[in-house]
Amino acid sequence: MTPARSTLPSESAGGVRLAFRIARRMAAQSVGRSVLIAILVAIPVIGMAGIATVEASNIATPAERATLELGSTQARLRVPSAPDPSLVQDPQNDSFWDIDRDGEGESLNHSDTAASVAPESFLPPGTRLLTIRQTSVVAETAHGIGYFEALQGQPWDESFAGKWDVTAGTTPTSDYEIMVTAATLERFGVALGDSIRVTEPMAGTFRIVGTIRSAALDNSGEELFARPGAFDGVLPEGDLAGTEYYLPDTRVDWPEVQQLNTHGATVLSRSVILDPPPPGSTELSGGAGARGFMVIYVGLLGGFALFEVALLAGAAFTVGARQQQRALAILASVGGDRRMLFRVISFGGIILGALGATVGTLLGVGASWVYMGISANGSATRYPGFHVEPLVLLGIIGFATAASWIAAAVPARAAARVDVVGALRGSRRPPKPTRRRPIFGLILVALGALVTFAGGLVEFAANAPPYNSRLVAAGVWLIVAGAVIMQIGVVLIAPLILRAAARLFSRFGAGARLGTRDIARNPGRSVPAIAAIMSTVFVAAFAMSLVASAQETTNRTYNYATALNGARVSLYTYDDDGQRMLGTDGKKVVAALNSSFSATDARLLSSAPDPLLPFGINEGDTTSTFVYPRVDPDTVCPSDALREDKAESEAPKDPRCPTPEMLNSNLSEVNDHLWVGSFDDLAAILNEPVSDRSRSVLSAGGVVSLYSQYVVDDKATLDWKHTTDTTEAPARTVTVPANVQKPNDPITFGVFMLSSTADSLGVDYRPSFVLAQLPAAPPQAELDAARGALRTISPSLYVNVETGPEVFGATWAWALLGLTALIALASATIAIGLARADGQRDDSVLTSLGASPRVRRAFGFWQAIVIAGVGSVIGVLLGLVPPLALSLPQDSSGHSMQAFAPPWLQLTLTAIVLPAVIAIGSWLTAKGTRVRFTSRSAID
């Protein structure tokens, strides 16, 4: 018998067009489902398009950069060298230049005493020049003394429009008239027309005649502007190297730039910025890997977001294909073969994917515009412009559409094997659990983890000198691929997890038993919903962990001078010969701090002069002896950190693991290593109570060390020397009992002893430091008051407050948690809603059997708990794997190059509270559900 020929075309282009037309009409017939699918595709695309637009807006175009650097002028000249025919510069950066040098780094073409020449001598006669010199001034503010950056020149000239713009008032006509930023007016507490008093570098009274907005400063930026030499008496010709010369009218092309280089000048030219020389020209700035970490993070998040598109869309297409089984069966009954059925479903992925990706891109661009408007701080360097990159956005749309097609292809393959009779009768085959799928899933999870960790190791190798951009890209793709493989493995294991969850939650009542058994026995609609939530939480957990890791790395590498919020004043100063000396009454400093800060108890601390500091002893002095604690090399970091041939770039930067050189030399304001005082003084240094053990050791004539490297077998060794040579035998050595009490943060104080112990040992000590531990960072007014009070004592005194490292991790973690909650709630609502629509007939049966509204609400609640809970917990766990992989490589001090410090609080809330919120929402929406009964004629 000859088989019946299909009545529908499938092999020709007409068959493709027909399949596409059917897919489009099926999408139009089910508007609600199609909109939900498009939204699921759009959700991650919104994030990708928004991030891409914000990132592009952070980078100035050539025209914007020319305005930021030059205003409306044509070029900027600097004179960093004497005339030299070999001088070359980077075309895009006048700060990067070089000349021919000998083996000792000296110029081959001019002597060290050769002088630079002023631009007026080599520019064409009559060339108009504007000059800018930067300096610092000390001025009296509304509450005391302030330190300000100041520009001397003609920044108010119209040629600087875009770089400096006059916003109010008039321009200076004499050296005693100045302009300021708007924030500076508030700091001084004055208005236009008022005068201020400047005390340094030259004392004088200046009248503020106008305000200027600087493109480089934010809204809180403070700066003063005056005529050349008005603040320090130095005219441009007296400081050629520190003066910037601007050409408002003279165009300078690249050949002219090269000619000016021979005169010792470097040039940033507008025409060169807008029309750079061809590739191969001199490029000295380098920086190929300057944004390496940003590229890694954006690449990782972008790859994960595309996979999230596939999972979210896959969840929707799986449910949609199940709901379209009857329509597909009718199509098959009239001659549609498997290829036709596959095309109909998969083309639906292209149609809805392109729609969702396009809408998501538009919304992402709009969201980025709103975000930039909210986060802009007034500085043009933050967002030079609003940049929409069409090619990038088209690429996002294309990738998202492709991911949507792939997501639709999986259920399309299953739908192409539709049981025509069964589908027309409305019956469905129960799923058959297999052992192969969970085993294969476990293998994929393990394989994905190995690939991810391999990517972390590759990133370590890529960033080790010399930087290798190809390895960086390879590491990124390995990490992305490993994470994707793990999630695919989890999807295969999910039915097994659901069956285990059903057995676990069956004891919580009829609603829990029915709901969990339903999702376990219908993985076709529950697993896609879990995958959708898992992918969303995974990306969020990964992003939060990256931000927290960056914060931990910042904290770990930060050098504390004192405990947090400690106000410090060093009493050391320098004489005319550069020698370090003590010449200030510390008690006056204590009184000044106590009177300036609202809550403080300043203490005058004493120390033994440190001979290893610069200017610690006079050259040739062989009579004075100085005492300092001995460092035990065996307790300092891993052994490889002590190798003499160790490259400087590889030296450990973690202050918790210092080298002997770091412990033996202290270049911070806390100058000395051996401190003397009372128990209260030590408590002020530590910013915590002195332990009983430390009190006992101090009372017994011992010392307390803040670093374990000074203590060996509960003893510390003090050496008296009159030389800076650490290899020379000490003139005297004393060993005393010692205890280690480490503060919360690694501050630069070394060893502490009581005054009685210092006197008995013959330690020469003197007051050298004033410390006031504040409860919080002081307001600017109090700082100004303190600085003003100190200047009445000595112009060389200055107060600093330990602010600690920049804190950004917690802010970003909470922001990401909020964003994650919104995205997860939207994804979960749609995914669970689709699954609930797919299970509407089961709900009808449940109602027909007499289930009360309470049982039905519990049914939906426990379904959401399991689906959202399993998806959230797995998403959090998998999101920790890539950051853990990136933390595996360690530096020579034994610390991870990328710290692994997840924000456990936020992750816990994501894994526990978020599913509870979703479940409560499911309970509330299930309460008013009305079940519509339908009947369908049986087909014999």
PDB file of N, CA and C in Angstrom, residues 65 69 76 78 88-97 266-269 272-273 282 284-285:
ATOM      1  N   ARG A  65      35.262  64.197  24.963  1.00  0.00           N
ATOM      2  CA  ARG A  65      36.570  64.240  25.644  1.00  0.00           C
ATOM      3  C   ARG A  65      37.305  65.536  25.301  1.00  0.00           C
ATOM      4  N   GLU A  69      38.472  68.119  28.214  1.00  0.00           N
ATOM      5  CA  GLU A  69      39.889  68.413  28.403  1.00  0.00           C
ATOM      6  C   GLU A  69      40.258  69.826  27.980  1.00  0.00           C
ATOM      7  N   ARG A  76      46.239  72.028  24.133  1.00  0.00           N
ATOM      8  CA  ARG A  76      46.880  72.290  25.422  1.00  0.00           C
ATOM      9  C   ARG A  76      48.343  71.891  25.328  1.00  0.00           C
ATOM     10  N   ARG A  78      52.057  71.432  27.387  1.00  0.00           N
ATOM     11  CA  ARG A  78      52.828  71.322  28.619  1.00  0.00           C
ATOM     12  C   ARG A  78      54.303  71.280  28.240  1.00  0.00           C
ATOM     13  N   VAL A  88      59.003  61.904  22.197  1.00  0.00           N
ATOM     14  CA  VAL A  88      57.790  61.420  21.553  1.00  0.00           C
ATOM     15  C   VAL A  88      56.701  61.326  22.612  1.00  0.00           C
ATOM     16  N   GLN A  89      55.451  61.456  22.177  1.00  0.00           N
ATOM     17  CA  GLN A  89      54.338  61.413  23.111  1.00  0.00           C
ATOM     18  C   GLN A  89      53.221  60.542  22.552  1.00  0.00           C
ATOM     19  N   ASP A  90      52.314  60.161  23.434  1.00  0.00           N
ATOM     20  CA  ASP A  90      51.121  59.459  22.997  1.00  0.00           C
ATOM     21  C   ASP A  90      50.181  60.463  22.339  1.00  0.00           C
ATOM     22  N   PRO A  91      49.613  60.138  21.180  1.00  0.00           N
ATOM     23  CA  PRO A  91      48.752  61.119  20.499  1.00  0.00           C
ATOM     24  C   PRO A  91      47.532  61.533  21.302  1.00  0.00           C
ATOM     25  N   GLN A  92      47.033  60.612  22.152  1.00  0.00           N
ATOM     26  CA  GLN A  92      45.792  60.883  22.873  1.00  0.00           C
ATOM     27  C   GLN A  92      46.014  61.274  24.331  1.00  0.00           C
ATOM     28  N   ASN A  93      47.268  61.316  24.774  1.00  0.00           N
ATOM     29  CA  ASN A  93      47.530  61.605  26.185  1.00  0.00           C
ATOM     30  C   ASN A  93      48.850  62.348  26.299  1.00  0.00           C
ATOM     31  N   ASP A  94      48.775  63.642  26.610  1.00  0.00           N
ATOM     32  CA  ASP A  94      49.994  64.441  26.688  1.00  0.00           C
ATOM     33  C   ASP A  94      50.789  64.203  27.962  1.00  0.00           C
ATOM     34  N   SER A  95      50.282  63.357  28.862  1.00  0.00           N
ATOM     35  CA  SER A  95      51.039  63.023  30.064  1.00  0.00           C
ATOM     36  C   SER A  95      52.000  61.861  29.845  1.00  0.00           C
ATOM     37  N   PHE A  96      51.846  61.141  28.738  1.00  0.00           N
ATOM     38  CA  PHE A  96      52.710  60.006  28.452  1.00  0.00           C
ATOM     39  C   PHE A  96      53.685  60.396  27.338  1.00  0.00           C
ATOM     40  N   TRP A  97      54.943  60.486  27.698  1.00  0.00           N
ATOM     41  CA  TRP A  97      55.978  60.872  26.751  1.00  0.00           C
ATOM     42  C   TRP A  97      57.290  60.198  27.149  1.00  0.00           C
ATOM     43  N   THR A 266      54.696  68.780  25.168  1.00  0.00           N
ATOM     44  CA  THR A 266      53.707  67.766  24.799  1.00  0.00           C
ATOM     45  C   THR A 266      52.375  68.470  24.564  1.00  0.00           C
ATOM     46  N   VAL A 267      51.566  67.903  23.662  1.00  0.00           N
ATOM     47  CA  VAL A 267      50.371  68.601  23.204  1.00  0.00           C
ATOM     48  C   VAL A 267      49.182  67.653  23.213  1.00  0.00           C
ATOM     49  N   LEU A 268      48.062  68.164  23.707  1.00  0.00           N
ATOM     50  CA  LEU A 268      46.777  67.491  23.528  1.00  0.00           C
ATOM     51  C   LEU A 268      45.980  68.357  22.579  1.00  0.00           C
ATOM     52  N   SER A 269      45.767  67.857  21.364  1.00  0.00           N
ATOM     53  CA  SER A 269      45.164  68.653  20.303  1.00  0.00           C
ATOM     54  C   SER A 269      43.745  68.190  20.018  1.00  0.00           C
ATOM     55  N   VAL A 272      43.654  66.208  16.795  1.00  0.00           N
ATOM     56  CA  VAL A 272      44.207  64.860  16.934  1.00  0.00           C
ATOM     57  C   VAL A 272      43.232  63.957  17.679  1.00  0.00           C
ATOM     58  N   ILE A 273      42.535  64.496  18.679  1.00  0.00           N
ATOM     59  CA  ILE A 273      41.527  63.709  19.391  1.00  0.00           C
ATOM     60  C   ILE A 273      40.415  63.285  18.436  1.00  0.00           C
ATOM     61  N   THR A 282      52.994  56.469  17.729  1.00  0.00           N
ATOM     62  CA  THR A 282      53.511  56.274  19.084  1.00  0.00           C
ATOM     63  C   THR A 282      52.373  56.148  20.077  1.00  0.00           C
ATOM     64  N   LEU A 284      52.148  55.359  24.123  1.00  0.00           N
ATOM     65  CA  LEU A 284      52.916  55.108  25.338  1.00  0.00           C
ATOM     66  C   LEU A 284      52.037  54.858  26.546  1.00  0.00           C
ATOM     67  N   SER A 285      50.731  55.117  26.442  1.00  0.00           N
ATOM     68  CA  SER A 285      49.877  55.034  27.629  1.00  0.00           C
ATOM     69  C   SER A 285      49.545  53.620  28.015  1.00  0.00           C
TER      70      SER A 285
END
